[in-house]
mmCIF file of C-alpha atoms in Angstrom:
data_model
loop_
_atom_site.group_PDB
_atom_site.id
_atom_site.type_symbol
_atom_site.label_atom_id
_atom_site.label_comp_id
_atom_site.label_asym_id
_atom_site.label_seq_id
_atom_site.Cartn_x
_atom_site.Cartn_y
_atom_site.Cartn_z
ATOM 1 C CA MET C 1 164.611 -61.355 81.030
ATOM 2 C CA SER C 2 163.429 -58.045 81.490
ATOM 3 C CA ARG C 3 159.868 -58.954 81.667
ATOM 4 C CA ARG C 4 157.659 -55.915 81.284
ATOM 5 C CA PRO C 5 157.468 -53.791 78.116
ATOM 6 C CA ALA C 6 158.081 -50.068 77.993
ATOM 7 C CA ALA C 7 154.859 -48.285 78.777
ATOM 8 C CA VAL C 8 154.387 -46.877 75.337
ATOM 9 C CA ALA C 9 150.769 -47.540 74.557
ATOM 10 C CA ALA C 10 151.065 -45.887 71.196
ATOM 11 C CA SER C 11 153.636 -48.461 70.155
ATOM 12 C CA VAL C 12 151.351 -51.388 70.714
ATOM 13 C CA LEU C 13 148.352 -49.665 69.217
ATOM 14 C CA THR C 14 150.240 -48.811 66.064
ATOM 15 C CA VAL C 15 151.542 -52.324 65.644
ATOM 16 C CA LEU C 16 148.082 -53.711 66.199
ATOM 17 C CA ALA C 17 146.830 -51.416 63.507
ATOM 18 C CA LEU C 18 149.486 -52.736 61.175
ATOM 19 C CA GLY C 19 148.449 -56.260 61.964
ATOM 20 C CA ALA C 20 151.913 -57.131 63.212
ATOM 21 C CA VAL C 21 150.886 -57.989 66.744
ATOM 22 C CA SER C 22 148.218 -60.512 67.593
ATOM 23 C CA ALA C 23 146.882 -60.911 71.102
ATOM 24 C CA CYS C 24 147.204 -64.447 72.406
ATOM 25 C CA SER C 25 144.659 -66.142 74.580
ATOM 26 C CA GLY C 26 143.619 -69.655 75.386
ATOM 27 C CA ASN C 27 145.592 -72.836 74.727
ATOM 28 C CA SER C 28 147.869 -72.710 71.722
ATOM 29 C CA SER C 29 149.612 -75.100 69.383
ATOM 30 C CA ALA C 30 151.335 -74.463 66.081
ATOM 31 C CA SER C 31 148.665 -74.932 63.473
ATOM 32 C CA THR C 32 149.430 -76.267 60.024
ATOM 33 C CA GLY C 33 145.924 -75.969 58.658
ATOM 34 C CA GLY C 34 146.444 -78.996 56.458
ATOM 35 C CA SER C 35 149.187 -80.784 54.589
ATOM 36 C CA GLY C 36 151.724 -78.501 52.985
ATOM 37 C CA SER C 37 150.281 -75.270 54.389
ATOM 38 C CA THR C 38 152.237 -72.623 56.270
ATOM 39 C CA PRO C 39 152.427 -73.336 60.016
ATOM 40 C CA THR C 40 151.313 -70.632 62.442
ATOM 41 C CA VAL C 41 153.267 -69.956 65.631
ATOM 42 C CA LYS C 42 152.237 -67.657 68.477
ATOM 43 C CA LEU C 43 155.193 -65.882 70.057
ATOM 44 C CA MET C 44 154.888 -63.493 73.007
ATOM 45 C CA ALA C 45 157.831 -61.212 73.759
ATOM 46 C CA GLY C 46 158.744 -59.409 76.944
ATOM 47 C CA GLY C 47 158.206 -56.010 75.334
ATOM 48 C CA LEU C 48 158.343 -55.763 71.551
ATOM 49 C CA ASP C 49 159.237 -52.070 71.632
ATOM 50 C CA LYS C 50 162.307 -52.596 73.833
ATOM 51 C CA GLN C 51 165.603 -52.495 71.980
ATOM 52 C CA ILE C 52 166.745 -55.713 73.663
ATOM 53 C CA TYR C 53 163.815 -57.497 72.022
ATOM 54 C CA LEU C 54 163.838 -55.803 68.612
ATOM 55 C CA PRO C 55 164.843 -58.912 66.557
ATOM 56 C CA TYR C 56 161.378 -60.494 66.877
ATOM 57 C CA GLN C 57 159.621 -57.522 65.286
ATOM 58 C CA LEU C 58 162.466 -56.790 62.869
ATOM 59 C CA ALA C 59 162.182 -60.312 61.443
ATOM 60 C CA GLN C 60 158.513 -59.551 60.754
ATOM 61 C CA GLN C 61 159.285 -56.178 59.170
ATOM 62 C CA LEU C 62 161.975 -57.727 56.938
ATOM 63 C CA GLY C 63 159.552 -60.421 55.774
ATOM 64 C CA PHE C 64 161.822 -63.193 57.024
ATOM 65 C CA TYR C 65 159.149 -65.279 58.757
ATOM 66 C CA LYS C 66 157.227 -65.396 55.486
ATOM 67 C CA LYS C 67 160.423 -66.051 53.502
ATOM 68 C CA TYR C 68 161.231 -69.105 55.591
ATOM 69 C CA GLY C 69 157.685 -70.465 55.508
ATOM 70 C CA VAL C 70 156.147 -69.713 58.891
ATOM 71 C CA ASN C 71 153.386 -67.372 60.025
ATOM 72 C CA VAL C 72 154.525 -65.884 63.336
ATOM 73 C CA GLN C 73 151.874 -64.041 65.306
ATOM 74 C CA LEU C 74 153.624 -61.641 67.672
ATOM 75 C CA SER C 75 152.232 -60.310 70.925
ATOM 76 C CA THR C 76 153.745 -58.365 73.783
ATOM 77 C CA GLU C 77 153.534 -58.566 77.570
ATOM 78 C CA GLN C 78 151.346 -56.050 79.339
ATOM 79 C CA ASP C 79 152.202 -54.395 82.664
ATOM 80 C CA GLY C 80 150.624 -56.453 85.417
ATOM 81 C CA GLY C 81 149.839 -59.284 83.011
ATOM 82 C CA VAL C 82 151.266 -62.752 82.575
ATOM 83 C CA GLY C 83 154.955 -62.896 81.638
ATOM 84 C CA ALA C 84 155.913 -64.217 78.197
ATOM 85 C CA GLU C 85 157.719 -67.234 79.641
ATOM 86 C CA GLU C 86 154.754 -68.113 81.847
ATOM 87 C CA ALA C 87 152.350 -67.772 78.912
ATOM 88 C CA MET C 88 154.559 -70.180 76.955
ATOM 89 C CA ALA C 89 154.881 -72.673 79.814
ATOM 90 C CA SER C 90 151.100 -72.730 80.332
ATOM 91 C CA GLY C 91 150.383 -73.210 76.626
ATOM 92 C CA GLN C 92 148.809 -69.812 75.966
ATOM 93 C CA VAL C 93 151.464 -69.250 73.295
ATOM 94 C CA ASP C 94 153.915 -71.569 71.552
ATOM 95 C CA MET C 95 157.102 -69.588 72.070
ATOM 96 C CA ALA C 96 158.399 -66.844 74.332
ATOM 97 C CA GLY C 97 160.793 -64.038 73.489
ATOM 98 C CA ALA C 98 162.401 -63.961 76.913
ATOM 99 C CA TRP C 99 165.673 -64.461 78.764
ATOM 100 C CA TYR C 100 167.541 -67.763 78.778
ATOM 101 C CA ASN C 101 167.754 -67.911 82.595
ATOM 102 C CA HIS C 102 164.076 -68.871 82.774
ATOM 103 C CA THR C 103 164.912 -72.316 81.354
ATOM 104 C CA ILE C 104 167.086 -72.948 84.411
ATOM 105 C CA GLU C 105 164.369 -71.769 86.770
ATOM 106 C CA PHE C 106 161.775 -73.952 85.023
ATOM 107 C CA GLN C 107 163.990 -77.023 85.282
ATOM 108 C CA ALA C 108 164.406 -76.390 88.999
ATOM 109 C CA LYS C 109 160.604 -76.471 89.209
ATOM 110 C CA GLY C 110 160.390 -79.718 87.239
ATOM 111 C CA LYS C 111 159.332 -78.158 83.931
ATOM 112 C CA ALA C 112 161.200 -78.889 80.685
ATOM 113 C CA VAL C 113 161.720 -75.684 78.702
ATOM 114 C CA GLU C 114 164.568 -74.997 76.274
ATOM 115 C CA ASP C 115 166.210 -72.125 74.425
ATOM 116 C CA VAL C 116 166.180 -72.793 70.663
ATOM 117 C CA VAL C 117 168.019 -69.683 69.426
ATOM 118 C CA GLN C 118 170.112 -67.134 71.338
ATOM 119 C CA LEU C 119 169.842 -63.517 70.234
ATOM 120 C CA SER C 120 172.007 -61.658 72.753
ATOM 121 C CA GLY C 121 175.050 -62.236 74.920
ATOM 122 C CA ALA C 122 174.273 -59.472 77.416
ATOM 123 C CA PRO C 123 171.194 -58.235 79.309
ATOM 124 C CA GLY C 124 171.146 -54.872 77.533
ATOM 125 C CA GLU C 125 170.388 -53.347 80.952
ATOM 126 C CA ARG C 126 171.772 -50.428 82.906
ATOM 127 C CA GLU C 127 171.378 -49.487 86.553
ATOM 128 C CA MET C 128 170.158 -45.897 86.238
ATOM 129 C CA CYS C 129 170.510 -43.900 89.456
ATOM 130 C CA THR C 130 169.696 -40.364 90.565
ATOM 131 C CA THR C 131 172.640 -38.140 91.424
ATOM 132 C CA LYS C 132 171.327 -37.872 94.996
ATOM 133 C CA SER C 133 171.375 -41.655 95.445
ATOM 134 C CA GLY C 134 175.130 -41.878 95.917
ATOM 135 C CA VAL C 135 175.103 -45.183 94.048
ATOM 136 C CA HIS C 136 178.143 -45.752 91.866
ATOM 137 C CA SER C 137 178.280 -49.563 92.045
ATOM 138 C CA ALA C 138 176.380 -52.420 93.662
ATOM 139 C CA ALA C 139 178.521 -51.906 96.777
ATOM 140 C CA ASP C 140 176.346 -48.828 97.401
ATOM 141 C CA PHE C 141 173.002 -50.685 97.320
ATOM 142 C CA LYS C 142 172.745 -50.953 101.119
ATOM 143 C CA GLY C 143 169.750 -49.009 102.415
ATOM 144 C CA LYS C 144 168.548 -48.080 98.923
ATOM 145 C CA THR C 145 165.240 -48.665 97.142
ATOM 146 C CA LEU C 146 165.888 -50.232 93.753
ATOM 147 C CA GLY C 147 163.401 -50.435 90.926
ATOM 148 C CA VAL C 148 163.116 -53.567 88.804
ATOM 149 C CA THR C 149 160.773 -54.352 85.947
ATOM 150 C CA ASP C 150 158.770 -56.661 88.169
ATOM 151 C CA LEU C 151 159.555 -58.795 91.202
ATOM 152 C CA GLY C 152 160.735 -62.185 89.944
ATOM 153 C CA SER C 153 161.816 -60.783 86.583
ATOM 154 C CA GLY C 154 165.258 -61.011 85.033
ATOM 155 C CA THR C 155 166.059 -57.466 86.195
ATOM 156 C CA ASP C 156 165.161 -58.529 89.727
ATOM 157 C CA THR C 157 167.523 -61.509 89.514
ATOM 158 C CA LEU C 158 170.318 -59.350 88.121
ATOM 159 C CA THR C 159 169.870 -56.717 90.830
ATOM 160 C CA GLN C 160 170.149 -59.338 93.561
ATOM 161 C CA PHE C 161 173.140 -60.930 91.828
ATOM 162 C CA LEU C 162 175.059 -57.657 91.561
ATOM 163 C CA ALA C 163 174.408 -56.994 95.241
ATOM 164 C CA ALA C 164 175.484 -60.493 96.278
ATOM 165 C CA LYS C 165 178.723 -60.124 94.305
ATOM 166 C CA LYS C 166 179.511 -57.137 96.541
ATOM 167 C CA GLY C 167 178.472 -58.918 99.735
ATOM 168 C CA ILE C 168 175.180 -57.034 100.087
ATOM 169 C CA LYS C 169 172.257 -59.161 101.312
ATOM 170 C CA THR C 170 168.755 -58.723 99.891
ATOM 171 C CA SER C 171 167.574 -57.810 103.396
ATOM 172 C CA GLN C 172 169.838 -54.754 103.265
ATOM 173 C CA PHE C 173 167.997 -53.028 100.395
ATOM 174 C CA HIS C 174 164.456 -52.779 99.068
ATOM 175 C CA ARG C 175 163.208 -53.875 95.620
ATOM 176 C CA ILE C 176 159.980 -52.787 93.957
ATOM 177 C CA GLY C 177 158.482 -53.316 90.519
ATOM 178 C CA VAL C 178 158.297 -50.127 88.452
ATOM 179 C CA GLY C 179 157.847 -51.471 84.937
ATOM 180 C CA ALA C 180 159.706 -49.621 82.189
ATOM 181 C CA GLY C 181 159.303 -46.521 80.074
ATOM 182 C CA SER C 182 157.253 -43.718 81.632
ATOM 183 C CA THR C 183 156.521 -45.626 84.864
ATOM 184 C CA ALA C 184 160.213 -46.285 85.523
ATOM 185 C CA ILE C 185 161.082 -42.662 84.756
ATOM 186 C CA ALA C 186 158.333 -41.400 87.062
ATOM 187 C CA ALA C 187 159.610 -43.631 89.887
ATOM 188 C CA LEU C 188 163.006 -41.910 89.622
ATOM 189 C CA GLN C 189 161.537 -38.418 89.254
ATOM 190 C CA ASN C 190 159.195 -38.805 92.226
ATOM 191 C CA GLY C 191 161.864 -40.215 94.518
ATOM 192 C CA LYS C 192 160.079 -43.565 94.773
ATOM 193 C CA VAL C 193 163.353 -45.324 93.949
ATOM 194 C CA ASP C 194 167.031 -44.433 94.080
ATOM 195 C CA CYS C 195 167.843 -46.501 91.002
ATOM 196 C CA VAL C 196 166.086 -48.537 88.355
ATOM 197 C CA MET C 197 167.422 -51.308 86.157
ATOM 198 C CA THR C 198 166.148 -50.726 82.638
ATOM 199 C CA THR C 199 166.930 -50.840 78.941
ATOM 200 C CA GLN C 200 166.837 -48.662 75.854
ATOM 201 C CA PRO C 201 164.960 -46.571 74.909
ATOM 202 C CA THR C 202 164.092 -45.840 78.568
ATOM 203 C CA VAL C 203 167.793 -45.303 79.356
ATOM 204 C CA ALA C 204 168.078 -42.615 76.680
ATOM 205 C CA ALA C 205 164.939 -40.887 77.955
ATOM 206 C CA ILE C 206 166.246 -40.866 81.545
ATOM 207 C CA GLN C 207 169.540 -39.377 80.417
ATOM 208 C CA LYS C 208 167.898 -36.763 78.207
ATOM 209 C CA LYS C 209 165.541 -35.670 80.990
ATOM 210 C CA GLY C 210 168.458 -35.441 83.409
ATOM 211 C CA VAL C 211 166.671 -37.764 85.818
ATOM 212 C CA GLY C 212 169.543 -40.197 86.302
ATOM 213 C CA THR C 213 172.835 -41.557 85.054
ATOM 214 C CA SER C 214 174.247 -45.026 84.436
ATOM 215 C CA ALA C 215 175.943 -46.529 87.516
ATOM 216 C CA ILE C 216 176.329 -50.081 86.202
ATOM 217 C CA ASP C 217 176.504 -51.014 82.512
ATOM 218 C CA LEU C 218 175.319 -54.478 81.486
ATOM 219 C CA ALA C 219 174.262 -53.325 78.042
ATOM 220 C CA ILE C 220 176.774 -55.165 75.874
ATOM 221 C CA THR C 221 178.732 -58.406 76.151
ATOM 222 C CA SER C 222 181.979 -56.783 77.314
ATOM 223 C CA GLY C 223 180.168 -54.897 80.096
ATOM 224 C CA ALA C 224 178.291 -57.989 81.221
ATOM 225 C CA THR C 225 181.518 -60.013 81.246
ATOM 226 C CA ALA C 226 183.267 -57.393 83.393
ATOM 227 C CA ALA C 227 180.422 -57.201 85.918
ATOM 228 C CA MET C 228 179.321 -60.830 85.936
ATOM 229 C CA GLY C 229 182.392 -62.852 85.057
ATOM 230 C CA GLY C 230 181.217 -63.996 81.645
ATOM 231 C CA ALA C 231 178.782 -63.507 78.794
ATOM 232 C CA TYR C 232 175.211 -63.466 80.066
ATOM 233 C CA PRO C 233 172.780 -64.890 77.491
ATOM 234 C CA ALA C 234 169.604 -62.850 77.660
ATOM 235 C CA ALA C 235 167.096 -62.398 74.806
ATOM 236 C CA SER C 236 166.246 -65.724 73.197
ATOM 237 C CA VAL C 237 163.355 -67.875 72.043
ATOM 238 C CA LEU C 238 162.047 -70.337 74.606
ATOM 239 C CA ALA C 239 159.634 -73.216 74.092
ATOM 240 C CA ARG C 240 158.464 -76.277 75.975
ATOM 241 C CA THR C 241 160.677 -79.241 75.169
ATOM 242 C CA ASP C 242 157.719 -81.480 74.348
ATOM 243 C CA TRP C 243 156.435 -78.849 71.903
ATOM 244 C CA VAL C 244 159.863 -78.503 70.274
ATOM 245 C CA ASN C 245 160.155 -82.264 69.840
ATOM 246 C CA SER C 246 156.754 -82.470 68.144
ATOM 247 C CA HIS C 247 157.255 -79.383 65.938
ATOM 248 C CA LYS C 248 160.906 -79.570 64.859
ATOM 249 C CA ALA C 249 160.300 -78.508 61.267
ATOM 250 C CA THR C 250 158.323 -75.471 62.438
ATOM 251 C CA VAL C 251 160.937 -74.556 65.047
ATOM 252 C CA GLN C 252 163.601 -74.707 62.340
ATOM 253 C CA LYS C 253 161.666 -72.229 60.198
ATOM 254 C CA VAL C 254 161.384 -69.768 63.097
ATOM 255 C CA VAL C 255 165.086 -70.115 63.894
ATOM 256 C CA ASP C 256 166.007 -69.753 60.201
ATOM 257 C CA ALA C 257 164.155 -66.424 60.140
ATOM 258 C CA LEU C 258 165.739 -65.139 63.334
ATOM 259 C CA VAL C 259 169.276 -66.231 62.440
ATOM 260 C CA ALA C 260 168.868 -64.384 59.134
ATOM 261 C CA THR C 261 167.686 -61.381 61.165
ATOM 262 C CA MET C 262 170.736 -61.511 63.460
ATOM 263 C CA HIS C 263 172.993 -61.630 60.403
ATOM 264 C CA TRP C 264 171.111 -58.631 58.965
ATOM 265 C CA ILE C 265 171.547 -56.700 62.232
ATOM 266 C CA ASN C 266 175.265 -57.489 62.227
ATOM 267 C CA THR C 267 175.703 -56.189 58.677
ATOM 268 C CA HIS C 268 173.543 -53.058 58.915
ATOM 269 C CA SER C 269 173.722 -49.795 60.820
ATOM 270 C CA ALA C 270 171.599 -48.674 63.739
ATOM 271 C CA ALA C 271 169.894 -46.215 61.391
ATOM 272 C CA ASP C 272 169.092 -49.026 58.927
ATOM 273 C CA ILE C 273 167.526 -51.035 61.744
ATOM 274 C CA ALA C 274 165.513 -48.100 63.070
ATOM 275 C CA ASN C 275 164.203 -47.369 59.579
ATOM 276 C CA LYS C 276 162.771 -50.883 59.351
ATOM 277 C CA LEU C 277 161.015 -50.876 62.729
ATOM 278 C CA PRO C 278 157.509 -49.475 63.291
ATOM 279 C CA GLN C 279 157.576 -45.690 63.583
ATOM 280 C CA SER C 280 156.049 -45.783 67.072
ATOM 281 C CA PHE C 281 158.908 -47.942 68.350
ATOM 282 C CA VAL C 282 161.599 -45.437 67.444
ATOM 283 C CA GLN C 283 159.814 -42.106 67.881
ATOM 284 C CA ASN C 284 157.333 -41.554 70.684
ATOM 285 C CA GLN C 285 156.794 -39.591 73.897
ATOM 286 C CA LEU C 286 159.971 -41.078 75.372
ATOM 287 C CA VAL C 287 162.528 -40.624 72.602
ATOM 288 C CA THR C 288 163.155 -39.013 69.257
ATOM 289 C CA LYS C 289 164.313 -41.156 66.365
ATOM 290 C CA ALA C 290 167.779 -39.618 66.638
ATOM 291 C CA ASP C 291 167.901 -40.604 70.331
ATOM 292 C CA TYR C 292 166.785 -44.125 69.470
ATOM 293 C CA ILE C 293 169.449 -44.540 66.802
ATOM 294 C CA SER C 294 172.149 -43.140 69.078
ATOM 295 C CA ALA C 295 171.157 -45.528 71.876
ATOM 296 C CA LEU C 296 171.048 -48.509 69.524
ATOM 297 C CA ASN C 297 174.417 -47.595 68.090
ATOM 298 C CA GLU C 298 175.801 -47.637 71.629
ATOM 299 C CA ASP C 299 174.216 -50.949 72.633
ATOM 300 C CA LYS C 300 174.217 -52.860 69.342
ATOM 301 C CA GLY C 301 177.056 -55.021 70.692
ATOM 302 C CA GLN C 302 174.615 -57.014 72.819
ATOM 303 C CA PHE C 303 173.311 -58.855 69.754
ATOM 304 C CA LEU C 304 174.942 -62.101 68.653
ATOM 305 C CA PRO C 305 175.524 -62.360 64.884
ATOM 306 C CA ASP C 306 174.588 -66.005 64.436
ATOM 307 C CA GLY C 307 172.000 -67.093 67.017
ATOM 308 C CA LEU C 308 174.372 -69.483 68.805
ATOM 309 C CA MET C 309 174.482 -69.909 72.579
ATOM 310 C CA PRO C 310 177.943 -68.566 73.537
ATOM 311 C CA ALA C 311 180.414 -70.739 75.406
ATOM 312 C CA GLY C 312 180.274 -70.068 79.134
ATOM 313 C CA GLY C 313 176.932 -68.295 78.930
ATOM 314 C CA PRO C 314 174.819 -71.040 80.521
ATOM 315 C CA LYS C 315 177.350 -71.440 83.346
ATOM 316 C CA THR C 316 177.274 -67.703 84.078
ATOM 317 C CA SER C 317 173.479 -67.751 84.129
ATOM 318 C CA LEU C 318 173.391 -70.779 86.429
ATOM 319 C CA ALA C 319 175.899 -69.168 88.800
ATOM 320 C CA THR C 320 173.657 -66.110 88.925
ATOM 321 C CA GLU C 321 170.570 -68.160 89.735
ATOM 322 C CA LYS C 322 172.375 -70.059 92.486
ATOM 323 C CA LEU C 323 173.905 -66.987 94.076
ATOM 324 C CA VAL C 324 170.519 -65.280 94.450
ATOM 325 C CA GLY C 325 168.894 -68.496 95.685
ATOM 326 C CA ASN C 326 166.530 -69.156 92.778
ATOM 327 C CA VAL C 327 168.113 -72.566 92.178
ATOM 328 C CA LYS C 328 169.477 -74.783 94.942
ATOM 329 C CA GLY C 329 169.672 -78.248 93.397
ATOM 330 C CA SER C 330 171.571 -79.643 90.438
ATOM 331 C CA VAL C 331 170.733 -78.501 86.907
ATOM 332 C CA ASP C 332 171.429 -80.311 83.635
ATOM 333 C CA LEU C 333 172.432 -77.393 81.436
ATOM 334 C CA SER C 334 172.408 -79.578 78.315
ATOM 335 C CA LYS C 335 168.618 -79.706 78.579
ATOM 336 C CA THR C 336 168.171 -75.940 78.857
ATOM 337 C CA PHE C 337 169.364 -74.980 75.370
ATOM 338 C CA THR C 338 170.188 -76.347 71.945
ATOM 339 C CA ASN C 339 172.406 -74.958 69.200
ATOM 340 C CA ASP C 340 171.199 -77.552 66.685
ATOM 341 C CA PHE C 341 168.627 -75.316 64.984
ATOM 342 C CA ALA C 342 170.952 -72.298 64.789
ATOM 343 C CA VAL C 343 173.818 -74.409 63.425
ATOM 344 C CA GLN C 344 171.532 -75.739 60.699
ATOM 345 C CA ALA C 345 170.205 -72.253 59.908
ATOM 346 C CA ASN C 346 173.709 -70.842 59.448
ATOM 347 C CA LYS C 347 174.713 -73.841 57.351
ATOM 348 C CA THR C 348 171.662 -73.537 55.109
ATOM 349 C CA GLU C 349 172.324 -69.865 54.384
ATOM 350 C CA GLY C 350 176.098 -70.202 54.163
ATOM 351 C CA PHE C 351 176.630 -67.711 56.996
ATOM 352 C CA LYS C 352 180.045 -67.703 58.632
ATOM 353 C CA THR C 353 179.671 -68.135 62.395
ATOM 354 C CA THR C 354 181.860 -66.170 64.796
ATOM 355 C CA THR C 355 180.379 -67.069 68.176
ATOM 356 C CA THR C 356 182.182 -69.870 70.022
ATOM 357 C CA PRO C 357 179.274 -72.210 70.796
ATOM 358 C CA ALA C 358 178.583 -73.587 74.256
ATOM 359 C CA GLY C 359 179.040 -77.318 74.724
ATOM 360 C CA PRO C 360 176.549 -79.568 76.571
ATOM 361 C CA ASN C 361 177.884 -78.413 79.929
ATOM 362 C CA GLY C 362 177.482 -74.738 79.086
#
């Protein structure tokens, strides 16, 4: 997914001070510390303070990781640093809070990575454009400079996909990495880009400053379906298949905690959610708490209530990857995700599932 966090240094510093975020370095493996002890898992997310990735931190704030018997050490990507999915694939961390599409890209490169719980059915992104840009849809991308989180990121893939759907070739527009938060806003203000694909709370800040408006809405499942032809599974938890197979009990605990979190999100208001998150996430130099709650209220529909991969989602993601040229060969979608852990988590807690789950073929 959207791979770089919002540039809100205060957010990360505050969370570090609270002990909620732990920097990850070196090779990693879930540690049990002895028979019967609580396993430790290192999970890096693509921006903990982004609304699209809020479930990872919310689960920590609600005490759900502890409740389900796992010590999850959270960390966040840094601008210019290694992406969460790459850190996971190289063994720096055990799990990545990143977009599902990376599993397809990894398989195309001969690496076995799978999605063990699906948190959203839409990218949570918007194409924010200046009024002078003249961009009202992807059909207007020709000749424009478009900002993405980082080249090769999920926002980059989505930008190319939207253009291709309108018959616009990548050679007909320019893409540059602008990060998120203040750097993305500055790129719009300074005329460095005509548009930027970004998420909340950056979207709210852009609108409040009068810097740009939404030209394309991929924020919730209905918007993604209209623009892309189907639900687009974004925020998830990814792990190497060999690691999953050797740590199934630990994976189940992590999924139990996150499924409980998704159920909590589905049964609570945006204000309830904001009140549980670190103060610096919801009130900082970009947005007020009222802005944050308003934005979350608007985009809350991106989150899936039960952690299940939605039917058709993998196929939509694969079609996207193929259209932009990231994947050219065959892909076995059944190896890119599993609903087994989420099904068990819902069963254990007695949660009623409402998402139609994807079958082996996506």
